[in-house]
């Protein structure tokens, strides 16, 4: 055995010749520095070159060689032997037993394609999946995409298309919502207009019905008044009206309504009241003043005879006198005047019409 000197820091790459001729007892001197050259080391460029070695413990020399290189580099790295130090004897284990326990290289994934039983000069290119297949999903593969860049591009395009679809959907939804809102507003406006028109029609109908009701009530009132009020005489002709102008009247205009009728035609009380006056009244001839319940006075003038006296109460239709031509007249007639409770003379024709009478 050699002395226990430290192991040199040189890179030792065993080959087939070294394993066949090495004898630890024959090397007494120190190891020389070994510098690998282009001639001593065959370059490996992109391919794995495997030499086939037949028989012995180096049947799987490729695997053992890799283990030896890793062990040597890992132990000391690349260095040179120190001068003056005795060499170190290296005892190699029986690699045959190790090789026999290893699985067949061809059975290992990705390694079997590196091994070849052909001539050592033959080269075998390791079969591996292309790097561009990284990131390719199952869905991409099913679609026929095997390039990672193309798959990424396809996914980006798909994402962009999805985003565009979402944006289009949002715009379409907004437009639909706006259309629905506008339609709802228009419908509400139409509804309000219809309600307003209906209200106007209802108001007009109500007003018309109210007017009809009032007209009916007025007609009923006039009919009732017609029963309680009567025209003062019969068989007459209206000759002069209230307000007619003429020199024959001392005031310059006519102050009553003239009913021309034959002398002796009966005169009736137009409504229930009390006789306030009954007698001669100058230009009015024989006159009867009938005061009604509300204070209105009815004057009957130019009578030929009187049938009542002052203070007497009469009812509607009672005869109070007869037509004559007494006083300032041109012929037999009834000169009728109407005075308000305050004493103001008013148109007798309008007053009679207000009571439902149409002389």
XYZ file of C-alpha atoms in Angstrom:
359
model
C 0.000 0.000 0.000
C 1.162 3.533 -0.663
C 1.570 6.094 2.096
C -1.457 8.072 3.351
C -0.754 11.250 1.487
C -3.561 13.683 0.710
C -5.360 13.038 -2.513
C -4.236 15.240 -5.365
C -6.732 17.858 -6.599
C -6.391 16.789 -10.227
C -9.380 15.734 -12.326
C -9.078 12.068 -12.996
C -11.214 10.624 -15.749
C -10.794 6.838 -15.918
C -10.977 5.079 -19.258
C -10.964 1.477 -20.397
C -7.167 1.281 -20.705
C -6.610 2.550 -17.180
C -8.935 -0.071 -15.711
C -7.105 -2.855 -17.575
C -3.455 -2.015 -16.658
C -3.678 -0.316 -13.305
C -1.666 -1.943 -10.505
C -1.458 -0.148 -7.230
C 1.815 -1.852 -6.317
C 3.790 -0.842 -9.403
C 3.428 2.928 -9.067
C 5.974 4.141 -6.536
C 6.605 7.625 -7.775
C 4.351 10.665 -7.522
C 1.554 11.357 -9.941
C 2.272 13.803 -12.712
C 0.067 16.715 -13.544
C -2.454 15.780 -16.169
C -3.716 18.456 -18.503
C -6.455 17.315 -20.845
C -6.067 18.438 -24.446
C -8.207 18.396 -27.547
C -6.416 15.221 -28.622
C -6.860 13.413 -25.301
C -10.473 14.417 -24.763
C -12.982 13.873 -27.540
C -15.376 16.816 -27.704
C -19.083 16.244 -27.153
C -21.235 18.655 -29.125
C -24.892 18.347 -28.492
C -24.950 14.567 -28.624
C -24.200 11.762 -26.213
C -21.556 9.377 -27.494
C -21.626 5.989 -25.818
C -18.892 3.333 -26.432
C -19.927 -0.229 -26.133
C -17.579 -2.434 -24.067
C -18.076 -6.112 -24.191
C -17.649 -8.528 -21.194
C -16.403 -8.063 -17.632
C -17.578 -5.609 -15.030
C -17.684 -2.686 -17.505
C -20.629 -3.899 -19.550
C -22.438 -0.775 -18.572
C -19.400 1.488 -18.745
C -21.473 4.501 -19.709
C -23.338 4.540 -16.400
C -20.228 3.804 -14.306
C -18.232 6.413 -16.186
C -20.773 9.086 -15.368
C -20.704 8.086 -11.689
C -16.904 8.245 -11.614
C -16.774 11.672 -13.219
C -19.307 13.092 -10.793
C -17.418 11.576 -7.837
C -14.071 12.903 -8.975
C -15.317 16.411 -9.715
C -17.357 16.542 -6.533
C -14.416 15.418 -4.379
C -11.860 17.978 -5.323
C -12.828 20.022 -8.392
C -10.185 20.831 -11.016
C -6.679 21.274 -9.539
C -3.039 20.197 -10.033
C -0.986 17.830 -7.913
C 1.450 19.301 -5.496
C 5.121 18.625 -6.211
C 7.150 16.608 -3.750
C 4.269 14.674 -2.271
C 4.078 10.903 -2.671
C 1.333 9.557 -4.897
C -1.812 8.146 -3.431
C -2.796 4.638 -4.271
C -6.375 4.363 -5.500
C -8.206 1.152 -4.941
C -11.273 0.805 -7.166
C -14.135 -1.364 -5.954
C -15.475 -4.207 -7.947
C -17.764 -2.361 -10.289
C -19.183 -5.525 -11.700
C -21.367 -6.114 -8.672
C -22.592 -2.531 -8.817
C -23.305 -2.767 -12.494
C -25.160 -6.058 -12.028
C -27.432 -4.419 -9.465
C -28.276 -1.496 -11.697
C -31.344 -1.668 -13.940
C -30.936 -1.956 -17.633
C -30.113 1.473 -18.976
C -32.462 0.987 -21.876
C -35.321 0.482 -19.455
C -34.813 3.900 -17.832
C -37.043 6.704 -19.168
C -35.144 8.985 -21.491
C -31.956 6.877 -21.230
C -32.804 3.895 -23.369
C -32.794 6.087 -26.439
C -29.218 7.120 -25.581
C -27.930 3.566 -25.612
C -27.062 1.731 -28.793
C -25.632 -1.710 -29.576
C -24.191 -0.428 -32.822
C -20.699 0.750 -33.509
C -19.230 3.132 -30.874
C -18.857 5.756 -33.505
C -22.613 5.821 -34.031
C -24.374 8.684 -32.286
C -27.800 8.581 -30.738
C -29.812 11.741 -30.278
C -31.856 11.691 -27.074
C -35.561 11.883 -27.763
C -37.264 14.465 -25.664
C -40.316 16.595 -25.859
C -39.717 19.923 -27.557
C -39.292 22.827 -25.199
C -42.039 24.716 -27.043
C -44.579 22.206 -25.717
C -44.207 23.643 -22.194
C -47.410 25.292 -21.035
C -49.571 23.497 -23.586
C -52.751 22.378 -21.796
C -54.859 19.351 -22.593
C -57.486 21.607 -24.158
C -54.798 23.144 -26.381
C -53.588 19.707 -27.415
C -57.153 18.619 -28.241
C -57.466 21.688 -30.455
C -54.295 20.683 -32.289
C -52.008 23.293 -30.682
C -48.561 21.944 -29.659
C -46.543 25.147 -29.578
C -46.464 27.004 -26.235
C -46.212 30.396 -27.910
C -49.107 29.624 -30.197
C -51.091 28.278 -27.238
C -50.372 31.467 -25.249
C -51.331 33.575 -28.234
C -54.531 31.582 -28.656
C -55.380 32.045 -24.977
C -54.665 35.783 -25.148
C -56.828 36.090 -28.256
C -59.563 34.069 -26.552
C -59.359 36.277 -23.457
C -59.487 39.409 -25.618
C -62.469 38.005 -27.489
C -64.195 37.178 -24.190
C -63.540 40.694 -22.907
C -64.855 42.180 -26.143
C -67.930 39.955 -25.911
C -68.456 41.096 -22.323
C -68.083 44.738 -23.379
C -70.514 44.219 -26.265
C -72.933 42.482 -23.922
C -72.653 45.356 -21.436
C -73.313 47.912 -24.188
C -76.226 45.893 -25.516
C -77.640 45.437 -22.008
C -77.292 49.166 -21.321
C -79.037 49.960 -24.613
C -81.817 47.498 -23.796
C -82.196 48.953 -20.295
C -82.321 52.467 -21.754
C -84.937 51.358 -24.294
C -86.994 49.699 -21.570
C -86.717 52.805 -19.379
C -87.692 55.078 -22.275
C -90.622 52.827 -23.153
C -91.703 52.829 -19.503
C -91.469 56.628 -19.368
C -93.435 56.965 -22.598
C -96.025 54.510 -21.306
C -96.239 56.458 -18.039
C -96.610 59.727 -19.968
C -99.331 58.199 -22.135
C -101.007 56.860 -19.019
C -100.901 60.287 -17.385
C -102.239 61.894 -20.556
C -105.001 59.303 -20.738
C -105.837 59.842 -17.072
C -105.817 63.616 -17.578
C -108.096 63.280 -20.611
C -110.345 60.918 -18.680
C -110.452 63.373 -15.783
C -111.282 66.204 -18.178
C -114.053 64.132 -19.758
C -115.331 63.148 -16.339
C -115.253 66.800 -15.228
C -117.063 67.884 -18.401
C -119.610 65.145 -17.955
C -120.063 66.081 -14.323
C -120.440 69.740 -15.244
C -122.945 68.895 -17.938
C -124.870 66.697 -15.549
C -124.768 69.463 -12.944
C -126.032 71.970 -15.469
C -128.755 69.570 -16.503
C -129.643 69.031 -12.864
C -129.778 72.768 -12.260
C -131.845 73.292 -15.365
C -134.222 70.586 -14.259
C -134.432 72.073 -10.786
C -135.043 75.516 -12.244
C -137.736 74.136 -14.463
C -139.314 72.462 -11.479
C -139.069 75.701 -9.516
C -140.627 77.686 -12.338
C -143.352 75.090 -12.693
C -144.049 75.369 -9.005
C -143.996 79.133 -9.190
C -146.297 79.003 -12.165
C -148.776 77.283 -9.948
C -148.311 79.860 -7.205
C -148.058 82.879 -9.575
C -150.502 83.813 -12.291
C -150.712 86.391 -15.064
C -152.900 89.297 -13.786
C -155.501 89.164 -16.597
C -156.651 87.308 -19.679
C -157.680 88.066 -23.267
C -155.082 90.834 -23.478
C -152.488 92.391 -25.771
C -149.217 93.881 -24.603
C -149.071 97.418 -25.974
C -146.419 99.364 -24.050
C -143.337 98.026 -22.230
C -141.226 99.238 -19.370
C -138.840 102.014 -20.388
C -140.588 103.075 -23.602
C -140.067 106.826 -24.237
C -142.939 109.240 -24.951
C -144.364 112.661 -24.155
C -147.591 111.171 -22.820
C -145.766 110.046 -19.681
C -144.814 112.667 -17.197
C -141.459 111.035 -16.474
C -140.659 110.904 -20.205
C -140.752 107.120 -20.325
C -143.173 104.315 -19.544
C -142.861 102.921 -15.982
C -144.887 99.726 -16.332
C -146.385 97.062 -18.644
C -149.731 97.663 -20.382
C -152.234 94.792 -20.924
C -154.897 96.121 -23.333
C -158.197 94.319 -22.669
C -161.944 95.066 -22.774
C -163.386 97.037 -19.920
C -164.602 94.825 -17.136
C -162.071 92.038 -17.737
C -161.261 90.508 -14.290
C -157.907 91.330 -12.654
C -156.298 88.609 -10.515
C -153.868 88.661 -7.620
C -150.561 87.421 -9.077
C -149.560 85.924 -5.711
C -150.664 85.661 -2.132
C -150.383 88.956 -0.289
C -152.077 91.807 1.497
C -153.883 94.739 -0.041
C -151.915 97.814 0.998
C -153.982 100.425 -0.886
C -157.273 100.401 -2.859
C -158.709 103.742 -4.237
C -158.295 106.744 -6.531
C -154.690 107.698 -7.438
C -154.936 110.703 -9.842
C -153.320 109.959 -13.239
C -153.358 106.228 -12.327
C -157.193 106.304 -11.926
C -158.455 103.600 -9.596
C -155.465 101.737 -8.259
C -154.924 98.674 -6.026
C -151.495 98.103 -4.362
C -150.894 94.418 -3.421
C -147.937 93.795 -1.083
C -146.438 90.292 -1.314
C -144.810 88.365 1.507
C -141.277 89.493 0.537
C -142.265 93.195 0.487
C -142.631 93.497 -3.290
C -145.524 95.748 -4.390
C -147.751 95.078 -7.423
C -149.698 98.101 -8.742
C -152.975 97.584 -10.648
C -153.926 100.951 -12.332
C -156.806 102.437 -14.465
C -159.387 99.973 -13.042
C -163.033 100.421 -13.760
C -163.956 98.976 -10.330
C -162.276 97.697 -7.119
C -163.163 94.363 -5.457
C -160.896 94.618 -2.365
C -160.036 97.061 0.376
C -156.854 98.018 2.248
C -155.670 95.427 4.756
C -157.394 92.542 3.031
C -155.424 89.317 2.464
C -155.799 87.625 -0.902
C -154.500 84.429 -2.454
C -153.053 83.667 -5.844
C -155.731 84.038 -8.552
C -158.264 85.981 -6.434
C -160.076 88.709 -8.406
C -159.208 92.111 -6.968
C -160.789 94.417 -9.619
C -161.612 94.949 -13.331
C -160.027 96.474 -16.395
C -161.015 100.151 -17.015
C -159.915 103.446 -18.556
C -159.807 105.739 -15.539
C -157.044 108.344 -15.110
C -154.653 109.452 -17.847
C -155.308 106.854 -20.564
C -156.147 106.505 -24.233
C -158.205 103.336 -23.876
C -159.134 100.503 -21.499
C -156.114 98.553 -20.287
C -154.311 97.376 -17.129
C -151.197 99.400 -16.344
C -149.129 97.080 -14.090
C -146.077 98.235 -12.159
C -143.668 96.230 -9.916
C -141.720 97.930 -7.110
C -139.036 96.340 -4.969
C -139.274 96.428 -1.125
C -137.024 99.516 -1.360
C -139.479 101.315 -3.656
C -137.539 101.025 -6.968
C -139.619 100.328 -10.051
C -138.498 97.327 -12.173
C -139.582 95.729 -15.468
C -142.812 93.768 -14.815
C -142.249 91.483 -17.813
C -138.872 90.286 -16.469
C -140.292 89.856 -13.006
C -143.181 87.674 -14.304
C -140.764 85.613 -16.388
C -138.653 85.077 -13.252
C -141.732 83.541 -11.669
C -142.186 81.095 -14.533
C -144.775 83.146 -16.380
C -144.513 84.272 -20.025
C -147.199 86.907 -20.802
